[in-house]
PDB file of C-alpha atoms in Angstrom:
ATOM      1  CA  UNK U  10      42.439  92.162  85.346  1.00 96.00           C
ATOM      2  CA  UNK U  11      45.804  93.760  85.796  1.00 97.00           C
ATOM      3  CA  UNK U  12      46.125  97.041  83.887  1.00 98.00           C
ATOM      4  CA  UNK U  13      48.658  99.865  83.756  1.00 98.00           C
ATOM      5  CA  UNK U  14      46.825 103.064  82.219  1.00 98.00           C
ATOM      6  CA  UNK U  15      49.274 105.658  80.971  1.00 98.00           C
ATOM      7  CA  UNK U  16      48.628 109.355  80.471  1.00 98.00           C
ATOM      8  CA  UNK U  17      48.015 110.492  76.833  1.00 98.00           C
ATOM      9  CA  UNK U  18      50.402 111.832  74.079  1.00 98.00           C
ATOM     10  CA  UNK U  19      52.497 115.173  75.012  1.00 98.00           C
ATOM     11  CA  UNK U  20      53.861 117.567  72.746  1.00 98.00           C
ATOM     12  CA  UNK U  21      56.423 120.031  74.314  1.00 98.00           C
ATOM     13  CA  UNK U  22      58.748 122.476  73.379  1.00 98.00           C
ATOM     14  CA  UNK U  23      62.267 122.420  74.511  1.00 98.00           C
ATOM     15  CA  UNK U  24      63.039 123.767  78.154  1.00 98.00           C
ATOM     16  CA  UNK U  25      59.488 123.022  79.214  1.00 98.00           C
ATOM     17  CA  UNK U  26      58.654 120.706  82.158  1.00 98.00           C
ATOM     18  CA  UNK U  27      56.723 117.453  81.863  1.00 98.00           C
ATOM     19  CA  UNK U  28      55.259 114.719  83.918  1.00 98.00           C
ATOM     20  CA  UNK U  29      53.577 111.520  82.677  1.00 98.00           C
ATOM     21  CA  UNK U  30      51.691 109.061  84.720  1.00 98.00           C
ATOM     22  CA  UNK U  31      51.000 105.412  85.019  1.00 98.00           C
ATOM     23  CA  UNK U  32      47.889 104.147  86.987  1.00 98.00           C
ATOM     24  CA  UNK U  33      47.732 100.528  88.033  1.00 98.00           C
ATOM     25  CA  UNK U  34      44.600  98.657  88.585  1.00 97.00           C
ATOM     26  CA  UNK U  35      43.356  95.085  89.172  1.00 96.00           C
ATOM     27  CA  UNK U  36      46.366  94.439  91.924  1.00 96.00           C
ATOM     28  CA  UNK U  37      47.936  95.566  94.987  1.00 95.00           C
ATOM     29  CA  UNK U  38      49.867  98.600  93.754  1.00 95.00           C
ATOM     30  CA  UNK U  39      52.063  98.892  96.743  1.00 93.00           C
ATOM     31  CA  UNK U  40      53.142  95.245  96.282  1.00 92.00           C
ATOM     32  CA  UNK U  41      54.945  95.689  93.001  1.00 96.00           C
ATOM     33  CA  UNK U  42      57.733  97.809  91.547  1.00 96.00           C
ATOM     34  CA  UNK U  43      57.101  99.992  88.770  1.00 98.00           C
ATOM     35  CA  UNK U  44      59.555 100.474  85.795  1.00 98.00           C
ATOM     36  CA  UNK U  45      59.847 103.141  83.123  1.00 98.00           C
ATOM     37  CA  UNK U  46      61.323 102.183  79.682  1.00 98.00           C
ATOM     38  CA  UNK U  47      62.349 104.408  76.690  1.00 98.00           C
ATOM     39  CA  UNK U  48      62.007 103.434  73.174  1.00 98.00           C
ATOM     40  CA  UNK U  49      63.196 106.234  70.804  1.00 98.00           C
ATOM     41  CA  UNK U  50      61.861 106.283  67.247  1.00 97.00           C
ATOM     42  CA  UNK U  51      62.760 103.105  65.364  1.00 96.00           C
ATOM     43  CA  UNK U  52      65.153 102.017  68.167  1.00 98.00           C
ATOM     44  CA  UNK U  53      65.224  99.410  71.181  1.00 98.00           C
ATOM     45  CA  UNK U  54      64.167  99.276  74.759  1.00 98.00           C
ATOM     46  CA  UNK U  55      66.110 101.263  77.376  1.00 98.00           C
ATOM     47  CA  UNK U  56      65.489 100.867  81.264  1.00 98.00           C
ATOM     48  CA  UNK U  57      65.424 104.159  82.804  1.00 98.00           C
ATOM     49  CA  UNK U  58      64.665 103.352  86.492  1.00 97.00           C
ATOM     50  CA  UNK U  59      62.345 101.824  88.867  1.00 97.00           C
ATOM     51  CA  UNK U  60      60.373 102.617  92.019  1.00 97.00           C
ATOM     52  CA  UNK U  61      58.742 100.623  94.752  1.00 96.00           C
ATOM     53  CA  UNK U  62      55.522 102.318  95.551  1.00 95.00           C
ATOM     54  CA  UNK U  63      55.049 100.820  99.093  1.00 92.00           C
ATOM     55  CA  UNK U  64      58.088 102.963 100.354  1.00 94.00           C
ATOM     56  CA  UNK U  65      59.075 105.149  97.144  1.00 94.00           C
ATOM     57  CA  UNK U  66      62.551 103.183  97.141  1.00 96.00           C
ATOM     58  CA  UNK U  67      63.731 104.346  93.703  1.00 97.00           C
ATOM     59  CA  UNK U  68      66.629 103.051  91.617  1.00 96.00           C
ATOM     60  CA  UNK U  69      67.992 104.727  88.341  1.00 97.00           C
ATOM     61  CA  UNK U  70      69.984 103.699  85.280  1.00 96.00           C
ATOM     62  CA  UNK U  71      73.311 105.498  85.425  1.00 95.00           C
ATOM     63  CA  UNK U  72      72.161 106.761  81.797  1.00 96.00           C
ATOM     64  CA  UNK U  73      69.099 108.432  83.189  1.00 97.00           C
ATOM     65  CA  UNK U  74      70.315 109.553  86.795  1.00 97.00           C
ATOM     66  CA  UNK U  75      70.052 113.161  87.036  1.00 96.00           C
ATOM     67  CA  UNK U  76      67.909 113.607  84.029  1.00 97.00           C
ATOM     68  CA  UNK U  77      64.427 112.383  85.222  1.00 98.00           C
ATOM     69  CA  UNK U  78      62.640 111.913  88.274  1.00 98.00           C
ATOM     70  CA  UNK U  79      60.546 108.837  89.225  1.00 98.00           C
ATOM     71  CA  UNK U  80      57.802 109.134  91.787  1.00 98.00           C
ATOM     72  CA  UNK U  81      54.676 107.466  92.974  1.00 98.00           C
ATOM     73  CA  UNK U  82      51.460 108.367  94.873  1.00 97.00           C
ATOM     74  CA  UNK U  83      50.404 105.123  96.448  1.00 95.00           C
ATOM     75  CA  UNK U  84      47.034 106.796  97.628  1.00 96.00           C
ATOM     76  CA  UNK U  85      45.947 106.852  93.931  1.00 97.00           C
ATOM     77  CA  UNK U  86      47.962 103.946  92.680  1.00 98.00           C
ATOM     78  CA  UNK U  87      49.918 106.041  90.150  1.00 98.00           C
ATOM     79  CA  UNK U  88      53.467 106.287  89.283  1.00 98.00           C
ATOM     80  CA  UNK U  89      55.164 109.078  87.509  1.00 98.00           C
ATOM     81  CA  UNK U  90      58.003 110.040  85.250  1.00 98.00           C
ATOM     82  CA  UNK U  91      59.003 113.775  84.980  1.00 98.00           C
ATOM     83  CA  UNK U  92      61.552 116.177  83.362  1.00 98.00           C
ATOM     84  CA  UNK U  93      62.174 119.522  84.633  1.00 98.00           C
ATOM     85  CA  UNK U  94      63.344 120.643  81.102  1.00 98.00           C
ATOM     86  CA  UNK U  95      62.781 118.535  78.280  1.00 98.00           C
ATOM     87  CA  UNK U  96      65.100 118.299  75.153  1.00 98.00           C
ATOM     88  CA  UNK U  97      64.482 117.229  71.435  1.00 98.00           C
ATOM     89  CA  UNK U  98      66.556 114.038  72.394  1.00 98.00           C
ATOM     90  CA  UNK U  99      63.724 113.189  74.821  1.00 98.00           C
ATOM     91  CA  UNK U 100      61.378 112.593  71.998  1.00 98.00           C
ATOM     92  CA  UNK U 101      60.323 108.925  72.477  1.00 98.00           C
ATOM     93  CA  UNK U 102      57.574 106.595  73.352  1.00 98.00           C
ATOM     94  CA  UNK U 103      57.837 105.926  77.165  1.00 98.00           C
ATOM     95  CA  UNK U 104      56.459 102.649  78.878  1.00 98.00           C
ATOM     96  CA  UNK U 105      55.904 101.868  82.451  1.00 98.00           C
ATOM     97  CA  UNK U 106      56.020  98.176  83.474  1.00 98.00           C
ATOM     98  CA  UNK U 107      55.396  96.184  86.571  1.00 97.00           C
ATOM     99  CA  UNK U 108      57.848  93.828  88.492  1.00 96.00           C
ATOM    100  CA  UNK U 109      57.066  91.442  91.262  1.00 90.00           C
ATOM    101  CA  UNK U 110      58.936  92.011  94.447  1.00 87.00           C
ATOM    102  CA  UNK U 111      61.904  89.776  95.223  1.00 81.00           C
ATOM    103  CA  UNK U 112      60.782  86.480  96.899  1.00 80.00           C
ATOM    104  CA  UNK U 113      63.740  84.069  96.442  1.00 80.00           C
ATOM    105  CA  UNK U 114      63.691  84.858  92.857  1.00 85.00           C
ATOM    106  CA  UNK U 115      64.224  88.019  90.673  1.00 88.00           C
ATOM    107  CA  UNK U 116      61.326  88.856  88.242  1.00 93.00           C
ATOM    108  CA  UNK U 117      61.107  90.563  84.825  1.00 95.00           C
ATOM    109  CA  UNK U 118      58.535  93.101  83.547  1.00 97.00           C
ATOM    110  CA  UNK U 119      55.238  90.855  83.436  1.00 96.00           C
ATOM    111  CA  UNK U 120      52.844  93.613  82.718  1.00 98.00           C
ATOM    112  CA  UNK U 121      53.204  96.987  80.540  1.00 98.00           C
ATOM    113  CA  UNK U 122      51.422 100.060  79.974  1.00 98.00           C
ATOM    114  CA  UNK U 123      50.341 101.055  76.542  1.00 98.00           C
ATOM    115  CA  UNK U 124      52.874 103.752  76.134  1.00 98.00           C
ATOM    116  CA  UNK U 125      53.133 107.540  76.296  1.00 98.00           C
ATOM    117  CA  UNK U 126      54.374 109.246  72.988  1.00 98.00           C
ATOM    118  CA  UNK U 127      56.172 112.341  74.052  1.00 98.00           C
ATOM    119  CA  UNK U 128      57.307 114.822  71.114  1.00 98.00           C
ATOM    120  CA  UNK U 129      59.547 117.761  71.721  1.00 98.00           C
ATOM    121  CA  UNK U 130      59.756 120.025  69.221  1.00 97.00           C
ATOM    122  CA  UNK U 131      60.464 123.921  68.751  1.00 96.00           C
TER     123      UNK U 131
ATOM    124  CA  UNK A  20      77.181  97.526  83.277  1.00 88.00           C
ATOM    125  CA  UNK A  21      75.920  94.161  81.753  1.00 94.00           C
ATOM    126  CA  UNK A  22      75.710  94.114  77.878  1.00 96.00           C
ATOM    127  CA  UNK A  23      73.401  92.049  76.127  1.00 97.00           C
ATOM    128  CA  UNK A  24      74.160  91.236  72.454  1.00 97.00           C
ATOM    129  CA  UNK A  25      71.454  89.557  70.210  1.00 98.00           C
ATOM    130  CA  UNK A  26      71.984  88.003  66.814  1.00 97.00           C
ATOM    131  CA  UNK A  27      70.945  88.060  64.237  1.00 97.00           C
ATOM    132  CA  UNK A  28      69.389  91.680  63.954  1.00 98.00           C
ATOM    133  CA  UNK A  29      66.867  90.398  61.307  1.00 98.00           C
ATOM    134  CA  UNK A  30      65.787  87.063  60.026  1.00 97.00           C
ATOM    135  CA  UNK A  31      63.117  86.196  57.524  1.00 97.00           C
ATOM    136  CA  UNK A  32      61.468  82.821  57.458  1.00 97.00           C
ATOM    137  CA  UNK A  33      58.597  80.919  56.296  1.00 97.00           C
ATOM    138  CA  UNK A  34      55.424  79.492  58.020  1.00 97.00           C
ATOM    139  CA  UNK A  35      56.320  76.480  59.697  1.00 97.00           C
ATOM    140  CA  UNK A  36      60.047  77.096  59.967  1.00 97.00           C
ATOM    141  CA  UNK A  37      62.037  76.497  63.069  1.00 98.00           C
ATOM    142  CA  UNK A  38      63.539  79.899  64.131  1.00 98.00           C
ATOM    143  CA  UNK A  39      66.287  80.506  66.716  1.00 98.00           C
ATOM    144  CA  UNK A  40      67.571  83.821  68.245  1.00 98.00           C
ATOM    145  CA  UNK A  41      70.712  84.053  70.215  1.00 98.00           C
ATOM    146  CA  UNK A  42      71.335  86.408  73.191  1.00 98.00           C
ATOM    147  CA  UNK A  43      74.857  86.702  74.977  1.00 98.00           C
ATOM    148  CA  UNK A  44      75.591  88.558  78.078  1.00 97.00           C
ATOM    149  CA  UNK A  45      79.004  90.218  78.863  1.00 96.00           C
ATOM    150  CA  UNK A  46      79.084  88.557  82.149  1.00 95.00           C
ATOM    151  CA  UNK A  47      77.324  85.745  83.905  1.00 95.00           C
ATOM    152  CA  UNK A  48      73.744  86.349  84.782  1.00 95.00           C
ATOM    153  CA  UNK A  49      72.899  82.720  85.816  1.00 96.00           C
ATOM    154  CA  UNK A  50      69.220  82.391  84.631  1.00 97.00           C
ATOM    155  CA  UNK A  51      68.123  85.787  84.953  1.00 96.00           C
ATOM    156  CA  UNK A  52      67.132  86.334  81.187  1.00 98.00           C
ATOM    157  CA  UNK A  53      63.552  87.191  79.818  1.00 98.00           C
ATOM    158  CA  UNK A  54      62.398  87.355  76.168  1.00 98.00           C
ATOM    159  CA  UNK A  55      59.748  89.850  75.067  1.00 98.00           C
ATOM    160  CA  UNK A  56      57.972  90.081  71.757  1.00 98.00           C
ATOM    161  CA  UNK A  57      57.016  93.548  70.492  1.00 98.00           C
ATOM    162  CA  UNK A  58      54.582  94.226  67.438  1.00 98.00           C
ATOM    163  CA  UNK A  59      54.621  97.587  65.760  1.00 96.00           C
ATOM    164  CA  UNK A  60      52.955 100.154  67.962  1.00 95.00           C
ATOM    165  CA  UNK A  61      52.324  97.949  70.830  1.00 98.00           C
ATOM    166  CA  UNK A  62      53.857  97.539  74.218  1.00 98.00           C
ATOM    167  CA  UNK A  63      56.332  94.251  74.605  1.00 98.00           C
ATOM    168  CA  UNK A  64      54.768  91.188  75.765  1.00 98.00           C
ATOM    169  CA  UNK A  65      56.567  88.894  78.217  1.00 98.00           C
ATOM    170  CA  UNK A  66      57.183  85.387  76.507  1.00 98.00           C
ATOM    171  CA  UNK A  67      59.951  83.593  78.481  1.00 98.00           C
ATOM    172  CA  UNK A  68      61.361  84.282  82.066  1.00 97.00           C
ATOM    173  CA  UNK A  69      64.151  82.669  84.075  1.00 97.00           C
ATOM    174  CA  UNK A  70      65.877  81.708  80.619  1.00 98.00           C
ATOM    175  CA  UNK A  71      63.429  78.816  79.925  1.00 98.00           C
ATOM    176  CA  UNK A  72      59.960  79.099  81.889  1.00 97.00           C
ATOM    177  CA  UNK A  73      57.020  80.085  79.636  1.00 98.00           C
ATOM    178  CA  UNK A  74      54.791  82.903  80.830  1.00 97.00           C
ATOM    179  CA  UNK A  75      51.108  81.970  81.107  1.00 96.00           C
ATOM    180  CA  UNK A  76      49.214  82.032  78.038  1.00 97.00           C
ATOM    181  CA  UNK A  77      52.201  82.021  75.530  1.00 98.00           C
ATOM    182  CA  UNK A  78      51.915  79.273  72.949  1.00 97.00           C
ATOM    183  CA  UNK A  79      54.063  76.254  73.741  1.00 98.00           C
ATOM    184  CA  UNK A  80      55.896  76.745  70.250  1.00 98.00           C
ATOM    185  CA  UNK A  81      58.015  79.328  72.106  1.00 98.00           C
ATOM    186  CA  UNK A  82      60.905  77.817  74.420  1.00 98.00           C
ATOM    187  CA  UNK A  83      64.162  79.261  75.969  1.00 98.00           C
ATOM    188  CA  UNK A  84      67.249  77.951  77.000  1.00 98.00           C
ATOM    189  CA  UNK A  85      70.736  78.678  78.360  1.00 98.00           C
ATOM    190  CA  UNK A  86      72.708  79.658  81.420  1.00 98.00           C
ATOM    191  CA  UNK A  87      75.456  82.136  82.284  1.00 97.00           C
ATOM    192  CA  UNK A  88      76.226  84.113  79.329  1.00 97.00           C
ATOM    193  CA  UNK A  89      74.766  82.102  76.234  1.00 98.00           C
ATOM    194  CA  UNK A  90      70.817  82.028  75.769  1.00 98.00           C
ATOM    195  CA  UNK A  91      68.532  81.176  72.822  1.00 98.00           C
ATOM    196  CA  UNK A  92      64.910  81.869  72.152  1.00 98.00           C
ATOM    197  CA  UNK A  93      63.316  79.102  69.632  1.00 98.00           C
ATOM    198  CA  UNK A  94      60.085  79.128  67.926  1.00 98.00           C
ATOM    199  CA  UNK A  95      59.461  75.545  66.948  1.00 98.00           C
ATOM    200  CA  UNK A  96      57.045  76.261  64.081  1.00 97.00           C
ATOM    201  CA  UNK A  97      56.877  79.920  62.853  1.00 97.00           C
ATOM    202  CA  UNK A  98      53.250  81.169  62.625  1.00 97.00           C
ATOM    203  CA  UNK A  99      51.856  84.135  60.594  1.00 95.00           C
ATOM    204  CA  UNK A 100      51.229  85.931  64.084  1.00 96.00           C
ATOM    205  CA  UNK A 101      54.842  85.557  65.340  1.00 97.00           C
ATOM    206  CA  UNK A 102      56.160  88.472  63.197  1.00 95.00           C
ATOM    207  CA  UNK A 103      57.576  91.411  65.286  1.00 97.00           C
ATOM    208  CA  UNK A 104      60.868  92.243  67.183  1.00 98.00           C
ATOM    209  CA  UNK A 105      62.247  90.265  69.914  1.00 98.00           C
ATOM    210  CA  UNK A 106      64.188  91.302  72.797  1.00 98.00           C
ATOM    211  CA  UNK A 107      66.092  89.507  75.459  1.00 98.00           C
ATOM    212  CA  UNK A 108      66.493  91.237  79.096  1.00 98.00           C
ATOM    213  CA  UNK A 109      68.713  90.496  81.825  1.00 97.00           C
ATOM    214  CA  UNK A 110      67.035  91.220  85.109  1.00 95.00           C
ATOM    215  CA  UNK A 111      69.262  90.406  88.018  1.00 87.00           C
ATOM    216  CA  UNK A 112      68.941  92.580  91.091  1.00 84.00           C
ATOM    217  CA  UNK A 113      68.011  96.188  90.073  1.00 86.00           C
ATOM    218  CA  UNK A 114      69.868  96.417  86.899  1.00 86.00           C
ATOM    219  CA  UNK A 115      68.224  95.729  83.588  1.00 95.00           C
ATOM    220  CA  UNK A 116      69.475  95.440  80.299  1.00 96.00           C
ATOM    221  CA  UNK A 117      67.806  94.820  76.969  1.00 98.00           C
ATOM    222  CA  UNK A 118      69.378  93.431  73.847  1.00 98.00           C
ATOM    223  CA  UNK A 119      69.181  95.402  70.674  1.00 98.00           C
ATOM    224  CA  UNK A 120      66.286  93.315  69.344  1.00 98.00           C
ATOM    225  CA  UNK A 121      65.734  90.802  66.430  1.00 98.00           C
ATOM    226  CA  UNK A 122      63.182  91.527  63.854  1.00 98.00           C
ATOM    227  CA  UNK A 123      61.476  88.508  62.645  1.00 98.00           C
ATOM    228  CA  UNK A 124      59.686  88.795  59.230  1.00 96.00           C
ATOM    229  CA  UNK A 125      57.573  86.288  57.678  1.00 92.00           C
ATOM    230  CA  UNK A 126      58.352  85.227  53.999  1.00 90.00           C
TER     231      UNK A 126
END
C-alpha cells in the first residue's frame, strides 16, 4: 500500500527555523516526484515545489522560490520542506504528494500525505 | 503563469441532482487537467486526470470533459458523501496551478 507519512504538527515563533518531513512507503521512492502544497486556513491549494529523489532535481513555484528549501534523502525515502526563518504568514497546513515521472504523458498528484499543520505565533 | 478559474465558488444541490463545475485556463493546457475532492480536515483526493480519465476506485457518477481552456466536472447523481470542496489543477510540465475551489453542499 502506497503511503506518504508526514511529521507531526509544529508550533514555532517568528524567526525560528523549521523542517518538516514526508516519508514514502509501499513504492519505489526514487521513481516518483514528491511535491509540496500549502493550504492556508480556510483557503485553497498552492503548489510550492517538487523534487525528484532519484537525483534531487528540484523545481520551485516562483511564489515560493527563495522562501523555502525542498530536499530529499533517498536512503530513508524521505522528503523535506524547510524554512530558515518562519513568519506568521507561514501558518498553514502543508501537504506532500506523489507524482509519477513523465513517460509519454504528464501526471497529476495521485497520493497525498495526511498534512502537517504549522502554526507560527509569538 | 497559467491561471485557473473555477465556477461557481459554492453550490448547493439535492441528493440525486446532476451537478456541474466549470474550470477555465488562461491559456491552452491541452488535456493536462485534474480534479480533486477535499473533505474538511483531509487531504485532497484525485478523482479525474487527463481531463476525462477516472482514477481507479472513484465512483462512475464522476466524469470530466474538456480540452484546451474549458473543462467541466460532472456528478451525474449527487450522493450524500459528495460534499466537500472540488479543485481543478493544471499539471503540464513542472508547472502546477489549482483553481480556487468549488464548495459543494448537500441541501
